Every structure is written in C-alpha cells, then in structure tokens.
XYZ file of C-alpha atoms in Angstrom:
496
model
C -25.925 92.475 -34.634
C -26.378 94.279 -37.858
C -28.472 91.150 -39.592
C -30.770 90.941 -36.250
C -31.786 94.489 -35.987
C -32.163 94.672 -39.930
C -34.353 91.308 -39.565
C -35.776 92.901 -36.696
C -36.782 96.362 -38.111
C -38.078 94.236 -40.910
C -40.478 92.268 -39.532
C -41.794 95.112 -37.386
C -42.069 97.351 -40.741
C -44.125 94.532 -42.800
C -46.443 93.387 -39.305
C -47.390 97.132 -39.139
C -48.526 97.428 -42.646
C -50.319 93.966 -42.875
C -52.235 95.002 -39.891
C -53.143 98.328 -41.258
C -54.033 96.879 -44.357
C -56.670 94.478 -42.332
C -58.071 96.901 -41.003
C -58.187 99.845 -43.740
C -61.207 101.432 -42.002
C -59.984 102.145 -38.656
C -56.842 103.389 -40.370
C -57.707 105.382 -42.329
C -59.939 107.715 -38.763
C -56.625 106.975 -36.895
C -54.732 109.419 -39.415
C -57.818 111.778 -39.873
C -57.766 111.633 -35.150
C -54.314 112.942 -35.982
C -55.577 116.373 -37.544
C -55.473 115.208 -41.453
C -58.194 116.541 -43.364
C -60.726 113.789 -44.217
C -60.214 114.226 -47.877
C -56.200 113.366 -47.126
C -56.766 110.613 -44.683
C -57.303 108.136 -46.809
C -54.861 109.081 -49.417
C -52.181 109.644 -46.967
C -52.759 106.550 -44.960
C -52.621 104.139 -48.148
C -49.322 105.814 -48.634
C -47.936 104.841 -45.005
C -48.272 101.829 -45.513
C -46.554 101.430 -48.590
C -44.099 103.163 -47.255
C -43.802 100.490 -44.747
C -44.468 97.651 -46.030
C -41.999 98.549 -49.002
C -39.693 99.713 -46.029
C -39.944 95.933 -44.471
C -39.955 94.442 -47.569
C -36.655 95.827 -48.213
C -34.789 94.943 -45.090
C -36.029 91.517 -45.193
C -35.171 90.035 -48.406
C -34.007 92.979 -51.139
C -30.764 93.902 -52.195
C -31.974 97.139 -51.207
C -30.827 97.467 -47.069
C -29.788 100.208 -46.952
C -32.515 102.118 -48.582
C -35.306 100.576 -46.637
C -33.123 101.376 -43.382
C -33.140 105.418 -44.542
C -36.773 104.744 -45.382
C -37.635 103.837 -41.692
C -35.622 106.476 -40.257
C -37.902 108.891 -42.438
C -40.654 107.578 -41.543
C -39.586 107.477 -37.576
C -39.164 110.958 -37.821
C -42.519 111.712 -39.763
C -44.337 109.602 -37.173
C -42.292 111.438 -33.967
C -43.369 115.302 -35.481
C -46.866 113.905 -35.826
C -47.106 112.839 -32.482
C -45.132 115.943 -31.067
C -47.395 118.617 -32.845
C -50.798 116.919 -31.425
C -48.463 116.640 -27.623
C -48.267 119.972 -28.208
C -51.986 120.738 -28.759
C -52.927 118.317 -25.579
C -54.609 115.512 -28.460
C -53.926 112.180 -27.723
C -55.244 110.228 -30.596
C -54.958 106.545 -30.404
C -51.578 105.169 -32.603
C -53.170 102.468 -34.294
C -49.586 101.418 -34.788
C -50.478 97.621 -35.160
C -54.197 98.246 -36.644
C -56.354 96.485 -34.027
C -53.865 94.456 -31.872
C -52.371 98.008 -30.521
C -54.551 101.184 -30.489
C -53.538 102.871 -27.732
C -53.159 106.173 -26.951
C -50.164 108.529 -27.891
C -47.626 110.012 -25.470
C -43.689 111.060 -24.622
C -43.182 107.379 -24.755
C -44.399 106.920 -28.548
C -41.526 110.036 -29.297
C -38.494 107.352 -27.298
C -40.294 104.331 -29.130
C -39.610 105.810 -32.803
C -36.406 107.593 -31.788
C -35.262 103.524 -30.491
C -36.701 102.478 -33.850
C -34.761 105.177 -35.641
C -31.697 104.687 -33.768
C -31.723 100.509 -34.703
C -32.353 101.984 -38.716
C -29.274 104.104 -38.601
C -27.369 101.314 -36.635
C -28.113 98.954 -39.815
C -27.428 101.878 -42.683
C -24.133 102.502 -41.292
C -23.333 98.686 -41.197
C -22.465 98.899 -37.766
C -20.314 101.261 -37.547
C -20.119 103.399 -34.305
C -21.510 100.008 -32.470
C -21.505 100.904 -28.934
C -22.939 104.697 -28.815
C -25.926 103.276 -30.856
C -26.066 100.386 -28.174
C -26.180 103.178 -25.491
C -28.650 105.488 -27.307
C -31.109 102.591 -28.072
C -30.541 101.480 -25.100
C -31.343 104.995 -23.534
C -34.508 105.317 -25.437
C -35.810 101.999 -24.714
C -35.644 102.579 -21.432
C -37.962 105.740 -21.872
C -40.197 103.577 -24.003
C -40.569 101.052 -21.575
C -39.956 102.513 -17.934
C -43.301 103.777 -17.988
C -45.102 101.495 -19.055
C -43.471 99.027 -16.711
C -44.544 101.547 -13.911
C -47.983 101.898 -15.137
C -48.460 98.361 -14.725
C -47.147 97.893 -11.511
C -49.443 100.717 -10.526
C -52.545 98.715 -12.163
C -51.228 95.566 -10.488
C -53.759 93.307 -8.627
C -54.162 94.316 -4.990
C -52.731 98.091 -5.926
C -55.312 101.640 -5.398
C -57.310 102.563 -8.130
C -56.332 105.846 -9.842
C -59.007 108.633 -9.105
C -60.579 110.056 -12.112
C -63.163 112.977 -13.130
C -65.285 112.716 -16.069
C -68.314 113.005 -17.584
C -70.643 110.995 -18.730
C -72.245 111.275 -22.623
C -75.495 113.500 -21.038
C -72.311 116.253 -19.763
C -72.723 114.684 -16.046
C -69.387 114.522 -13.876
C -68.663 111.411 -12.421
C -65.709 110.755 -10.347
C -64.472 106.990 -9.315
C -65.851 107.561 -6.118
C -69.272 108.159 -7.378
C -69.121 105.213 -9.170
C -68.063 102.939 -6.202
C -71.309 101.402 -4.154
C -70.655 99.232 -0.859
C -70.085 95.498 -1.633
C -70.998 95.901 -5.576
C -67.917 95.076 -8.222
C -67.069 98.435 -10.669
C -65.764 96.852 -13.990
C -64.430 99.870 -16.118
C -64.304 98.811 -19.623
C -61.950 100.818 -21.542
C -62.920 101.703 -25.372
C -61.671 104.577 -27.611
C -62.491 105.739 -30.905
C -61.700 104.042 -34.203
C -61.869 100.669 -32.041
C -63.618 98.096 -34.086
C -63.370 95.381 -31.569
C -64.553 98.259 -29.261
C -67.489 98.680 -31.423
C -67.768 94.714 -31.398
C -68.222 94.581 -28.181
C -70.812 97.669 -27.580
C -73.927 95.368 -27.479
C -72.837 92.671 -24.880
C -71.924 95.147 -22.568
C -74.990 97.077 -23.030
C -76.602 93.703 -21.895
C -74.227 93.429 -19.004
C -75.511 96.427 -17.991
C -78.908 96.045 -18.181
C -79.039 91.989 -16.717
C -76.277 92.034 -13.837
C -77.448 95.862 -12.808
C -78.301 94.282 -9.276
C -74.962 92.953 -9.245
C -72.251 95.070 -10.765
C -71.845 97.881 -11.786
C -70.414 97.965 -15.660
C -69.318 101.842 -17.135
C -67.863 102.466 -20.348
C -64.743 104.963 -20.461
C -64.376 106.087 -24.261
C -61.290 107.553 -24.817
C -61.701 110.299 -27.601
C -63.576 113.701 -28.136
C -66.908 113.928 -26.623
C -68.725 114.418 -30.152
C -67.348 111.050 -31.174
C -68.299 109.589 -28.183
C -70.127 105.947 -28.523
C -74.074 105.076 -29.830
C -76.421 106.653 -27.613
C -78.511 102.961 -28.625
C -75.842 101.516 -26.712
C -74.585 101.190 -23.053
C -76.656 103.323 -21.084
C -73.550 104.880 -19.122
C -70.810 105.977 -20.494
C -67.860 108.486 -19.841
C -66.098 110.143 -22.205
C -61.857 110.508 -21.390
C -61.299 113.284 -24.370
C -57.447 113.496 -23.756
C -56.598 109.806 -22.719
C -55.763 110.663 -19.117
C -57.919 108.211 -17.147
C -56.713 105.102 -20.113
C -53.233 106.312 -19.163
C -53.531 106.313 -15.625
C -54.969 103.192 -15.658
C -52.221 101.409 -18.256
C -54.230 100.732 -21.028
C -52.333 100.432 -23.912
C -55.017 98.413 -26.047
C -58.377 98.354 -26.565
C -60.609 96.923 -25.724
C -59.826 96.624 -22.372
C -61.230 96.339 -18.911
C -60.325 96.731 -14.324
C -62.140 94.938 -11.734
C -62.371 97.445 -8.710
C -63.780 96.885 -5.496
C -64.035 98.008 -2.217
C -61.863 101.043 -1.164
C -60.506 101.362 -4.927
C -58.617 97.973 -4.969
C -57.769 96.773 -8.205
C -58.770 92.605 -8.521
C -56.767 92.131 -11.372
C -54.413 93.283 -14.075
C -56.490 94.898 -16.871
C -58.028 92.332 -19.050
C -57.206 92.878 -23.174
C -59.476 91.783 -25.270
C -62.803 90.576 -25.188
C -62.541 87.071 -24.270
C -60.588 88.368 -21.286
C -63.335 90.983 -20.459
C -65.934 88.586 -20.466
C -64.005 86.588 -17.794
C -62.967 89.375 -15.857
C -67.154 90.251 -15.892
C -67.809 86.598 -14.892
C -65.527 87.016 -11.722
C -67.336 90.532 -10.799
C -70.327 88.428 -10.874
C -69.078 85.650 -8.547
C -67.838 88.388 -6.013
C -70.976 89.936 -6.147
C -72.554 86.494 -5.683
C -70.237 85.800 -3.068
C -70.417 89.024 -1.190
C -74.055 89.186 -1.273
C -74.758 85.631 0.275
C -72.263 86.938 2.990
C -74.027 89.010 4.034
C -76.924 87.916 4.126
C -75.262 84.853 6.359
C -74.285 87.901 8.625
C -77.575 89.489 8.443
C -79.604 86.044 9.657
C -76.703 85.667 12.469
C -77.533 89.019 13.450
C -81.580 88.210 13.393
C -80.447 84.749 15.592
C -78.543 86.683 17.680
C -81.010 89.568 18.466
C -83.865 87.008 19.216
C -82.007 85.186 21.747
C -80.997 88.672 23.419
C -84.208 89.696 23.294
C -84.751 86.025 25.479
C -82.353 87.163 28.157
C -83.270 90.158 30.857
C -81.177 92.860 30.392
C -79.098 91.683 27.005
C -80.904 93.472 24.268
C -80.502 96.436 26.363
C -76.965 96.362 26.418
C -76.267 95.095 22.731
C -78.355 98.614 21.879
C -75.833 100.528 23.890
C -73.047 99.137 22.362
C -74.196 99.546 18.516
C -74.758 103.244 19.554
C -71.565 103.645 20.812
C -69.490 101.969 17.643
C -72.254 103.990 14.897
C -70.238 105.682 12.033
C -70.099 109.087 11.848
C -73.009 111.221 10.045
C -71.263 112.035 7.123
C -71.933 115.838 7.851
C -70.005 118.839 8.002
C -66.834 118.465 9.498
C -64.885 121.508 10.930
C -61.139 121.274 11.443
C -59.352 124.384 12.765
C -60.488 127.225 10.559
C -61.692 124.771 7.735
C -64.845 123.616 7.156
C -64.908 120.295 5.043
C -68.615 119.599 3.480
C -70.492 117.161 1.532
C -72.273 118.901 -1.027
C -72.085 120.126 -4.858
C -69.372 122.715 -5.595
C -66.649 124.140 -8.455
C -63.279 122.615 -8.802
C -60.517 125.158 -10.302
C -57.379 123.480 -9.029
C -56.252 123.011 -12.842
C -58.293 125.681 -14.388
C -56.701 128.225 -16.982
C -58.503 131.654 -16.167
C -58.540 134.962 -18.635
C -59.167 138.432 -16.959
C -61.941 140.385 -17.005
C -63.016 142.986 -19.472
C -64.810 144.786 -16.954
C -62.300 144.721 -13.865
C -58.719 143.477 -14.283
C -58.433 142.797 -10.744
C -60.957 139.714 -11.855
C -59.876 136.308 -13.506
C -62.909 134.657 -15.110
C -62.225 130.848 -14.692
C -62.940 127.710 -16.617
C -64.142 125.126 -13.516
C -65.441 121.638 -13.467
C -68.715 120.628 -11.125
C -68.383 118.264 -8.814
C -70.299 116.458 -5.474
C -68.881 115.315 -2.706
C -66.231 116.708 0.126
C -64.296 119.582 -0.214
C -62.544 122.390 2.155
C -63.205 126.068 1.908
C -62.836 128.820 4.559
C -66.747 129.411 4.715
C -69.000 127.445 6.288
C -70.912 124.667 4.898
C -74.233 126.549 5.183
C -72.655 129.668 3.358
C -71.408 127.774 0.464
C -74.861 126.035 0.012
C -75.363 125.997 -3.756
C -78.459 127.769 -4.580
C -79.942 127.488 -8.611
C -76.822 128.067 -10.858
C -74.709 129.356 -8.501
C -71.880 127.792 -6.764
C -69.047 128.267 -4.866
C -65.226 127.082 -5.757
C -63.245 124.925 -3.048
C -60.541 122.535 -3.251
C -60.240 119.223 -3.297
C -58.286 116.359 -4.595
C -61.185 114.487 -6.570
C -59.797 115.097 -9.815
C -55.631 113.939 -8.961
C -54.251 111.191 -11.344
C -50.321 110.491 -12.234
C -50.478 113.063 -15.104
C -51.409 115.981 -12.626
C -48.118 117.944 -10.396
C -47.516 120.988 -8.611
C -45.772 123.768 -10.491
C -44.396 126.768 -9.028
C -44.633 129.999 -11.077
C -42.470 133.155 -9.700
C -43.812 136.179 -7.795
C -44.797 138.612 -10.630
C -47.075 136.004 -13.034
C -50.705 136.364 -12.233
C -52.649 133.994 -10.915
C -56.237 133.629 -9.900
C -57.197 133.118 -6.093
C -60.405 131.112 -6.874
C -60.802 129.294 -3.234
C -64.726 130.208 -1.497
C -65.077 131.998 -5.105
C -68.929 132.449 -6.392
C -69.221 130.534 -9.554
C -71.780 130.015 -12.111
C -72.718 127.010 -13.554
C -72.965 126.964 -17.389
C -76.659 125.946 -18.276
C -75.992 124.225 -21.345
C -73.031 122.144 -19.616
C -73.952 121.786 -16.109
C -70.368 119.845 -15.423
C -68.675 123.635 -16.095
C -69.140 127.067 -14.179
C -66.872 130.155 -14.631
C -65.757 131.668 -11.563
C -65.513 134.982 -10.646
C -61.522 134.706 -8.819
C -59.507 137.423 -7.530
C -56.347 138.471 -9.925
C -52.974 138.081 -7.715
C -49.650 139.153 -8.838
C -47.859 140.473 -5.391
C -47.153 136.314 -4.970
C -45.514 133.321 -5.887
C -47.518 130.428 -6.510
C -48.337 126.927 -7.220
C -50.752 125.437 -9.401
C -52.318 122.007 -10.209
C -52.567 123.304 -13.735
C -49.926 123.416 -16.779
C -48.653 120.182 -16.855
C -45.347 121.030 -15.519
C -44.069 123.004 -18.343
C -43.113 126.053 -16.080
C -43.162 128.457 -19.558
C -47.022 128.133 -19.492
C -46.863 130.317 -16.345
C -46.469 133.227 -18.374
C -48.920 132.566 -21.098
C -51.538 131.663 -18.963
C -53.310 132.747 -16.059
C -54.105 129.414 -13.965
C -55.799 128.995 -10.670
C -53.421 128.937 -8.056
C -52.755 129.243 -4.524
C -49.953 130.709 -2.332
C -46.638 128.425 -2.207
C -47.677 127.347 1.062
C -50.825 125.952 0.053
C -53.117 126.787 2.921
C -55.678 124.735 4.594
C -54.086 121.560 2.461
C -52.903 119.840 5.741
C -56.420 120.480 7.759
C -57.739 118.785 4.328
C -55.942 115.908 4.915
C -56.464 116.025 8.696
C -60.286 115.979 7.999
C -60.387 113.700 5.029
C -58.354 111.267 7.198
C -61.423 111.513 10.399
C -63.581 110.691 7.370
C -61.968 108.163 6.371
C -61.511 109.058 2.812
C -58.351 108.873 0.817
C -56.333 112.022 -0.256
C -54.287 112.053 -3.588
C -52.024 115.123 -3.857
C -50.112 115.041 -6.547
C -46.265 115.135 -7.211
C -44.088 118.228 -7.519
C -43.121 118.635 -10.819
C -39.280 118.164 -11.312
C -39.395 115.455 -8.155
C-alpha cells in the first residue's frame, strides 16, 4: 500500500508541474487570481512548481521518499490556507491545479482534496505505520472531495432542471435564466473563466455562433471571474459575468471550457460538454433541435391553416372551433392577486440576500445593497402602487436569484435585521442592476435570511435583509407562481 500511494502521490506531483510548466502564462494569473502581488506571481509560481515537480520527482525514483512525502504535505497545507483565506474573503479563483486540463473553480471540496492528498503523504513518511486510521481519514476526506461533485453531476444530469441563476451581463444588465429562455429556441450556456486559454481559444467561434445561428439558438457566455476581467468587448456580443463562481458551481463545471444544452422549461439535454470539440457538438445538436422544432411547427401551423379552411367549408364549424380556442386561451400574464398578495410582472429590487448598514441620519433605517430584476414577484401593495417610476423602485421577494449555494439561516431575536419587503428603492445610475433601499431596522424579532451563507456568526456582524421566522406571504407566492405556471426554488435550511 505504501509503494502505490508513494507511486501515486508521485505521479500526481510531476503531472501537476508538467502541466503548469506548459502553460506558464495562465499560471502564473492563476497565483496573482489568488491575491499575490503581480510582481510575486511569477516568482512564486516558478517556485511551486519546483516544489512539485522536485516533490514527484522524489517519490518516484530518488532515494529521497521520505523527504518528497514531507514536501507534499507542506505544500498540501500551503495550498489548503491559500484556498481557506480567499473562502474566507468569498474569492473563488480558478485552481489551475492541472494547468489547462483542470481550471476550475475553488471551494470546501479543494480544502478535503489536499487534506486526502496530505493524509496519503503522511501515510507514505511513516512507512505505513498507523495503516487503518489513515485508511479511514483518507477515506473520510475523499468522500468530501468527491460527494459533491458526484451530486453536482447528478443534478446537471440529462433530463434534470436547470439551476436558476442572476447575473449580469458585461454592459451591468441583470439577466436571469428565465430571461434567457425563448419558446422552442435551444439556450447553450458556454462556461469560460479567467486565465482560460482554451477559453480564450474559443472566443471567436462562438462569437460567430452567435451572430450566424441567432435565428436559431440562443448562445451566452458565462465568465466566471471579476467583472473588470471580464472577456473582449470585440468578442461575443453577450456575455455574463459569474464574479464568485456560483452559477459554474451550480451547474458542475469543474473545467473550462465548458458548455449545457437547455431547453424548454429549464431541462438540461445533456451532461455539460468539456472541451471544445465537445462544445461544438453539443452546438450542432442545439441546431438540429432548433431545426427540428421549427419544421414542427410549422407542420402544425399548415394543419391548423388545412383545418381552418375546411371549417370555414362547413355551416356552423368555424363558429364553434372559435369558441373553443377562447375557452382553452392562456392566461394574460397580468397581475395576479392571491389572498392579501399581489404577484406582478414588472421591474423591481431583490434584497433577499442583501447585507444592509444603518443609517447616519435615522437608526431606525437600514440602507440596503439590492439587485434589479424583471419579472414576477409578491409584495403586499398592489401592482399599480409598486409601478417603477424613473430611478425609483420598490423591493419584493422572489425566488429568481435561488441556486444550491443559497439557505435559510435563522438569526436570534435581538440581531437586527432589515424589513426591506414593499421598501422604496433607488436604482444606482451608474449600475442600473443595483438600488439601495431604504428598509425598516428590526430588532424586537427573530429572523431568517437568504443571506450569510449559513455561517450563523455573520448574524451579528452584519445587518442582512430578513424577514420574520414565519416568512409571510411565501406560501401565497407559491400558490400564485404555481396558477402561473412558473417554477419556485426556495432554498434549503441551513443545517438540513
């Protein structure tokens, strides 16, 4: 057991350097996306993968085992506090662990991945001694490594729902995946980040996807990285920007570049496609079930024309098919009242996760940090009330925004929170996807929050927008959303 992990370990070690080493240039902004100065990157990076490669080196073929075991533990550890610190800071830079075969983005499960990796080292510099609680701890970790990802695939399976999303676009437009989503048209979501060469490889053929198959498909880029290194304005034309990783996450991306077929009611076609051979195919089959779909219907459109004419033949037919269309039409899409909730389809301020500050003026006020959004949402003002009108909107709740890596915390009676629901907002004129709202300071209350990523300690260091702990009007939302026929996403509790 000792010689296979040591062989193991080894080959990892040298892989990881030799890839690195191809690929010097995307290296060397992987360890700069990691907070390094730019003058240390570079530095700093050649001396990683030294480190490994002599690391590799010396578990493979030196008389030197047990040194190159310590060596990996070291640098396990290194990598782990790296990764931990930008956790901490909410950065997700991409790993570039394997250069350009495996960019993806960091998380928990990087943390389990070197802590199985350091586990194995110490396993081989002890000789195998204490066999079996290594065995369990590796074990242990690996299953944190892997259990998600495992998940996250089934969850981006072929057949499975689409995670929702909210993001904007390189011009500070929001766009969520319903926007994006047009009646018998394909969405292919092709999934780049920062650093990405074969990304950047790729850039011009999908600009030209997206300017010859527009009356087909629809093609958008999601970037993961910070919006100011977002991609080449010269190339795609639309292009969202996923700052923290979230939507690449949610979607199981774990390389770049990658790419989902979605269609219909969010249904995922396929597996995501890695790499761009498999992108191009996946783009090929969006174009055949666009092809498809579109000489359906128009197959159903000249049946309908056929079938018309020879009602129109017959006394009294036409007549009665005209009755029975009116009877089966769809509702308007209008405002939609249910119980004391209005639901409406208009623009409107989004503060379910937003971290708030109070007032200077009036500390009974929480100024709050809200995203702009269009569609349906549920307030306790009518739809006519909460019309926008110039910059000013009003906040209301909806689940537009829900992926996995949102959950409900609960923070006790005593924190203050910010009651931001039928709030007037303003929308920021130089971003017009933000608007601080003007919410009302609680602190008589428990209360629960889409906000804080489930660390519970962030209650008290931050004033979030909340609502009670029996989240009022969230089951007329779903009532309503359901008569629309729209899906609803609430997220988990955290801890369940």
């Amino acid at each position: 057991m000792v010689f296979v992990a040591r062989v193991l370990l080894g080959v990892i070690f040298t892989v990881a350097a030799a890839t690195k080493l191809a690929d010097r240039g995307d290296h060397r902004r992987a360890v700069a996306g990691f907070g390094v100065p730019q003058a240390l990157a570079g530095p700093l990076g050649w001396a990683l993968v030294l480190a490994e490669l002599a690391a590799g080196l010396m578990l493979l073929v030196g008389p030197f085992i047990r040194v190159g075991a310590l060596t990996v533990m070291v640098l396990a550890a290194a990598f782990s506090v790296a990764v931990v610190v930008n956790l901490a800071r909410d950065r997700r830079p991409a790993c570039h662990c394997f250069g350009r075969f495996s960019s993806a983005p960091i998380g928990w499960t990087t943390v389990a991945r070197n802590g199985c990796i350091a586990a194995a080292a110490a396993f081989v510099a002890l000789e195998g001694q204490f066999g079996w609680g290594f065995s369990v701890l590796t074990i242990t970790l690996l299953g944190l490594w892997i259990g998600p990802r495992v998940r996250r695939n089934w969850r981006a399976r072929a057949g499975a729902e689409a995670p929702g999303f909210v993001l904007p676009d390189t011009d500070g437009r929001t766009w969520t995946l319903e926007a994006l989503l047009e009646p018998q048209r394909p969405l292919v979501l092709v999934f780049s980040q920062t650093g990405c060469s074969a990304c950047d490889a790729l850039l011009p053929e999908i600009a030209e996807w997206q300017r010859d198959i527009d009356d087909l498909l629809t093609v958008v880029v999601v970037n993961g990285g910070p919006v100011d290194d977002a991609l080449d304005p010269q190339g795609p034309s639309r292009v969202l920007v996923d700052e923290y990783r979230a939507t690449l996450a949610g979607y199981g991306i774990t390389a770049t570049p990658s790419a989902v077929l979605i269609v219909g009611e969010r249904k995922l076609v396929a597996a995501p496609a890695r790499g761009a051979g498999a992108i191009r195919a996946l783009v090929d089959q969006a174009r055949s079930l666009a092809d498809e779909r579109r000489f359906t219907r128009r197959r159903a459109l000249g049946r309908a024309m056929a079938g018309l004419a020879s009602a129109a033949a017959v006394p009294g037919v036409a007549s009665t098919f005209g009755a029975a269309n009116k009877a089966s039409a769809s509702p308007t899409g209008g405002p939609l009242q249910v119980g004391d909730v209005w639901l409406c389809d208009q623009t409107y301020a989004l503060c379910t996760s937003a971290p708030c500050v109070r007032s200077d003026t009036d500390p009974g006020i929480s100024v709050c940090d809200c995203v702009v959004l269009n569609g349906y949402s549920m307030g306790f003002t009518t739809c006519d009330q909460r019309t926008p009108s110039g910059r000013k909107v009003i906040s209301t709740f909806s689940t537009d925004n829900v992926n996995e890596n949102f959950g409900i915390m609960s923070c006790p009676s005593g924190v203050p929170w910010a009651n931001c629901l039928d709030m007037v907002c303003e929308v920021d004129a130089a971003n017009p996807a933000r608007a601080q709202c003007m919410c009302q300071t609680v602190t008589d209350s428990a209360s629960k929050t889409f906000g804080g990523g489930c660390d519970a300690s962030r209650c008290a260091t931050t004033i979030w927008s909340a609502a009670t702990t029996d989240l009022p009007g969230t089951e007329q939302y779903r009532t309503g959303m359901k008569q629309l026929g729209r899906s609803v996403n609430f997220p988990k509790t955290c801890g369940s």
